[in-house]
PDB file of C-alpha atoms in Angstrom:
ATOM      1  CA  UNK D 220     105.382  99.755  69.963  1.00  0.00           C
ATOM      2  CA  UNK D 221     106.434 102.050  72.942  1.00  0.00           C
ATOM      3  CA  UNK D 222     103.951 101.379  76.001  1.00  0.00           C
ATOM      4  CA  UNK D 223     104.993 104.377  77.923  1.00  0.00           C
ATOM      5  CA  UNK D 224     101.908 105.046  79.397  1.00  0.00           C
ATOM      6  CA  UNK D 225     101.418 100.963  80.730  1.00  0.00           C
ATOM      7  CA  UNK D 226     105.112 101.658  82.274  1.00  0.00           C
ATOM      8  CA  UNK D 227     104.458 104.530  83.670  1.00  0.00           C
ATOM      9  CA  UNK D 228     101.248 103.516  85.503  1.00  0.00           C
ATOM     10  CA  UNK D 229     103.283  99.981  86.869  1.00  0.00           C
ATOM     11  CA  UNK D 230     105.725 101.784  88.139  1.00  0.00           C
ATOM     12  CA  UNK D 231     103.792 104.721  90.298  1.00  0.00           C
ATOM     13  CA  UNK D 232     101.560 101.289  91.116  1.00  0.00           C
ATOM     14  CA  UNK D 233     104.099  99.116  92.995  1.00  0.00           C
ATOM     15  CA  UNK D 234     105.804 102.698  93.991  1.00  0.00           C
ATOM     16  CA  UNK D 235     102.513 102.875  95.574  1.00  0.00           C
ATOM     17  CA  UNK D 236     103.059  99.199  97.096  1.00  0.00           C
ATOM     18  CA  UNK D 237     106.909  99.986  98.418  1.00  0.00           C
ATOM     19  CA  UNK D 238     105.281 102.673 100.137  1.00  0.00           C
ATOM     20  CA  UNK D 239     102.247 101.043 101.752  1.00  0.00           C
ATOM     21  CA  UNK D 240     104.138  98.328 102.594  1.00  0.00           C
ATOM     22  CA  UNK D 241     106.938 100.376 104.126  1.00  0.00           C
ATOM     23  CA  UNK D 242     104.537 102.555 106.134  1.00  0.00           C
ATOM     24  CA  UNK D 243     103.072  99.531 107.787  1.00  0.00           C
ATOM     25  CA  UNK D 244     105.975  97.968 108.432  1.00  0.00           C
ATOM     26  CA  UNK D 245     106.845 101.532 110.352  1.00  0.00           C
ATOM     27  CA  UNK D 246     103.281 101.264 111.946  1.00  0.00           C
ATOM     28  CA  UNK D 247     103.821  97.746 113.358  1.00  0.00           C
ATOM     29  CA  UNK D 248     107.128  98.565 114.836  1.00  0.00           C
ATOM     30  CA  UNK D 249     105.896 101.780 116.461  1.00  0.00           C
ATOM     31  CA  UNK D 250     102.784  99.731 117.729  1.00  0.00           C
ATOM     32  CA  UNK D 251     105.166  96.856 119.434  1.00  0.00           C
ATOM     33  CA  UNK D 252     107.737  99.836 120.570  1.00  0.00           C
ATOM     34  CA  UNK D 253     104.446 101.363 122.330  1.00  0.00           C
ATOM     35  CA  UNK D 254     102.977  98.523 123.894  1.00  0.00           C
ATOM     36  CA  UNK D 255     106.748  97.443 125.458  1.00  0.00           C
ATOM     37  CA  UNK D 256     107.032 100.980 127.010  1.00  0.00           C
ATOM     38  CA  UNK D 257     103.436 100.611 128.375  1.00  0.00           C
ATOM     39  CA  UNK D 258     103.655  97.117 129.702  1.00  0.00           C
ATOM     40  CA  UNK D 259     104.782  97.984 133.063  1.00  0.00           C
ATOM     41  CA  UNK D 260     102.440 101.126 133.585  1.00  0.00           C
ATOM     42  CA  UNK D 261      99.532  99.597 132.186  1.00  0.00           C
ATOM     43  CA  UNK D 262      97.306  97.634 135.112  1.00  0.00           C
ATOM     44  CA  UNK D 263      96.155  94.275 132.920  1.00  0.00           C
ATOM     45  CA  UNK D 264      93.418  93.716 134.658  1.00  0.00           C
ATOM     46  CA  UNK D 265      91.980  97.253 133.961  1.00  0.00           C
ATOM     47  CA  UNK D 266      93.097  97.780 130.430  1.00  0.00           C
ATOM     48  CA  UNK D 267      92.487  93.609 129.363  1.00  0.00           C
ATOM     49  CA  UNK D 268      90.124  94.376 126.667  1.00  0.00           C
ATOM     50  CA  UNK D 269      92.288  97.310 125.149  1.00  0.00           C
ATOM     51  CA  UNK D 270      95.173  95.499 125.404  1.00  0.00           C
ATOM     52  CA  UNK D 271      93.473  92.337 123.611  1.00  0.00           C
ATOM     53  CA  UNK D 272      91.765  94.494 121.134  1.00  0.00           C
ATOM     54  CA  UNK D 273      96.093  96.119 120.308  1.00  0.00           C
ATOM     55  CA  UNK D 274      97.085  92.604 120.183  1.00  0.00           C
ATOM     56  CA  UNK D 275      94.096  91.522 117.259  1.00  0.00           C
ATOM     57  CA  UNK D 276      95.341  94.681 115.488  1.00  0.00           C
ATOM     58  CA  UNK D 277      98.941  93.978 115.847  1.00  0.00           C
ATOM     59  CA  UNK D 278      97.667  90.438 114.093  1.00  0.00           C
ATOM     60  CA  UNK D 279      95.814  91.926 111.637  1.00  0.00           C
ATOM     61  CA  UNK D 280      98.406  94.188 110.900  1.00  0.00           C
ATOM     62  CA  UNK D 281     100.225  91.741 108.717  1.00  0.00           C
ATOM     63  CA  UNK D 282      97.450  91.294 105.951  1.00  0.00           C
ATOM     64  CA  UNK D 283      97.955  94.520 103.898  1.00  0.00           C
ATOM     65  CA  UNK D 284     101.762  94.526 104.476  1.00  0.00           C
ATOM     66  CA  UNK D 285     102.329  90.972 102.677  1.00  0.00           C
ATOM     67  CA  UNK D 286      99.355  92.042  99.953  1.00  0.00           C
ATOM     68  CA  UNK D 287     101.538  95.382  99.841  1.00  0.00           C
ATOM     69  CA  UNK D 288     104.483  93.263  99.203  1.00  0.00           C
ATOM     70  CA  UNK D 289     103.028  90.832  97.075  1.00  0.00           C
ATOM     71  CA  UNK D 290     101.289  93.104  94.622  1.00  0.00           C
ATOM     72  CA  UNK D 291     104.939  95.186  94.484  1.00  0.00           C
ATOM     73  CA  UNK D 292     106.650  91.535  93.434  1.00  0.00           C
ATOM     74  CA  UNK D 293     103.697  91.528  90.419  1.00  0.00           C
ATOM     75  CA  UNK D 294     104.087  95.148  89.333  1.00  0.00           C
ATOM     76  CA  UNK D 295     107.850  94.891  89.404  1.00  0.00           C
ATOM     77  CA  UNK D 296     106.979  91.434  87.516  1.00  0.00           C
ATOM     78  CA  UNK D 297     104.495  92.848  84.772  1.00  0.00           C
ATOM     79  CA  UNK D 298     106.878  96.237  84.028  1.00  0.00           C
ATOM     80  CA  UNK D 299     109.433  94.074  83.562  1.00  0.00           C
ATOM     81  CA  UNK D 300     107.690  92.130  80.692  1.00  0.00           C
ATOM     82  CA  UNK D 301     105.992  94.836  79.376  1.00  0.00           C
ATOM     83  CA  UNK D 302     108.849  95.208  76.305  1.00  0.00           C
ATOM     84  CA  UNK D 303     108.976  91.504  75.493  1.00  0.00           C
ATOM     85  CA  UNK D 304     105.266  90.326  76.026  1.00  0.00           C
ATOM     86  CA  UNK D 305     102.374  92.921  76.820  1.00  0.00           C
ATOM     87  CA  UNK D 306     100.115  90.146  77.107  1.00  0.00           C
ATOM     88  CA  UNK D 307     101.980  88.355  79.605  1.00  0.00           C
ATOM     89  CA  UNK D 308     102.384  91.478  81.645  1.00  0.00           C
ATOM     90  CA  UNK D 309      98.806  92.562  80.994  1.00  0.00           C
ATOM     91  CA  UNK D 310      98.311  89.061  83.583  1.00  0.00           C
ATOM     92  CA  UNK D 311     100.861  89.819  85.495  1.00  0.00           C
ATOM     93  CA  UNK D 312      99.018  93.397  86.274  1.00  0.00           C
ATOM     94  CA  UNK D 313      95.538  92.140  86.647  1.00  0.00           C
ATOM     95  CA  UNK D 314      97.047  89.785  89.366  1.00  0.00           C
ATOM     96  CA  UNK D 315      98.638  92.449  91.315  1.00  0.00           C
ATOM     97  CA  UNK D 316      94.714  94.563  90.934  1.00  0.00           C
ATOM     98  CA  UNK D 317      92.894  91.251  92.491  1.00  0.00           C
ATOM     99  CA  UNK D 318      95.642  90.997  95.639  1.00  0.00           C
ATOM    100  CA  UNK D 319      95.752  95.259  95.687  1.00  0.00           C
ATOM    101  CA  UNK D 320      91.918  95.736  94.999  1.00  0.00           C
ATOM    102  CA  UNK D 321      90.702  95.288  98.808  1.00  0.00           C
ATOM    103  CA  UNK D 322      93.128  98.316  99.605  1.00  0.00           C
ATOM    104  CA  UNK D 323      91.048 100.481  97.508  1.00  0.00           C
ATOM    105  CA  UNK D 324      87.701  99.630  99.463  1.00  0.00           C
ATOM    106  CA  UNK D 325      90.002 101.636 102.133  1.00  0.00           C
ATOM    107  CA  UNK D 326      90.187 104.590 100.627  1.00  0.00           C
ATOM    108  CA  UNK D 327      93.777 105.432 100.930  1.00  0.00           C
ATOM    109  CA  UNK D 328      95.072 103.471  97.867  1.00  0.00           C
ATOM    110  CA  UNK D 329      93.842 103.385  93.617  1.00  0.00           C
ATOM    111  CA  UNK D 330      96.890 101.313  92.754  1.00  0.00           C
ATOM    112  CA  UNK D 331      94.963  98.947  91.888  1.00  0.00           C
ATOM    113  CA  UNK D 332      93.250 101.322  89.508  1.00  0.00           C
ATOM    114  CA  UNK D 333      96.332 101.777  87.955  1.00  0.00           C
ATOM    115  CA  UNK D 334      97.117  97.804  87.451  1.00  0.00           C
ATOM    116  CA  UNK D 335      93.974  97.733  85.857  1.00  0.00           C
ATOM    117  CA  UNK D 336      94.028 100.488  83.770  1.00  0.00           C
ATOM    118  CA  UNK D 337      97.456  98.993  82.548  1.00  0.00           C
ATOM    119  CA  UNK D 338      96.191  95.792  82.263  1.00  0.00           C
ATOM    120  CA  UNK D 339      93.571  96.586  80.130  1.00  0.00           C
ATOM    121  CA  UNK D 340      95.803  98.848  78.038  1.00  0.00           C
ATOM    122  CA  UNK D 341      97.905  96.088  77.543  1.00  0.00           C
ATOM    123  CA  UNK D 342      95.141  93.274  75.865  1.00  0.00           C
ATOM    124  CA  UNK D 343      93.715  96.119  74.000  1.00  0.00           C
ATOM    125  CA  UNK D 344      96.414  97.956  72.017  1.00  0.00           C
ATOM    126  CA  UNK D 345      98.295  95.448  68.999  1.00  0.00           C
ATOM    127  CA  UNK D 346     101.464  94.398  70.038  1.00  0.00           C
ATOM    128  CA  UNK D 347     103.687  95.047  66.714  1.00  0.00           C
ATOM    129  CA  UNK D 348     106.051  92.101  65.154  1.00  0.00           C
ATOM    130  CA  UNK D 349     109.187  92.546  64.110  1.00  0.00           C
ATOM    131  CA  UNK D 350     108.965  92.431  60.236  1.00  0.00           C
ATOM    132  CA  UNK D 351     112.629  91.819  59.210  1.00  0.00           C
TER     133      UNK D 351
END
């Protein structure tokens, strides 16, 4: 059975992931390139609540990016399988919605939309044998 559709809504989901994941990586480095340069300007003891509050965000920072990455590993994962086992992949998807899904609370991101529609795509449509 082709599964064109399940394919094509993987891949624009962990294209979707690379991206997120890339653009917070770009964040995080712009962040630490900013704070270096302001360092030596910045008084500490006037700005030690902003500068604590950058430092939680620089900390928090890291959450999405590994879910980003993580959920990009079970997209890439669940297209891969889609040919050989839909079932397997249809797992493999509704993994990478659960570790994506808080992104969507955020409003920037329906990847995990995507994984699910996928995933459900995959468990409900027959998966044909090979009658030889």
């Amino acid at each position: 059975m082709n599964r064109t559709i399940e394919k094509i809504l993987g891949i624009i989901g962990f294209v979707m992931d690379a991206f997120f994941a890339a653009v917070g990586v770009l964040l995080l480095i712009i962040v630490n390139t900013g704070i270096g340069w302001l360092e030596g300007s910045i008084n500490p003891v006037e700005f030690g609540a902003f500068a604590e509050l950058i430092t939680i965000f620089i900390n928090l920072l890291w959450i999405p990016i590994i879910s980003c990455v993580i959920s990009f590993i079970l997209g890439l994962v669940g297209v891969l399988n889609l040919k050989r086992n839909p079932r397997v992949a249809g797992g493999f998807f509704i993994a990478a919605t659960v570790i994506s899904s808080w992104l969507l609370f955020t409003g920037i991101a329906f990847q995990s939309v995507l994984y699910a529609v996928a995933a459900i795509m995959c468990f409900v449509r027959k998966h044909e044998r090979n009658a030889a």
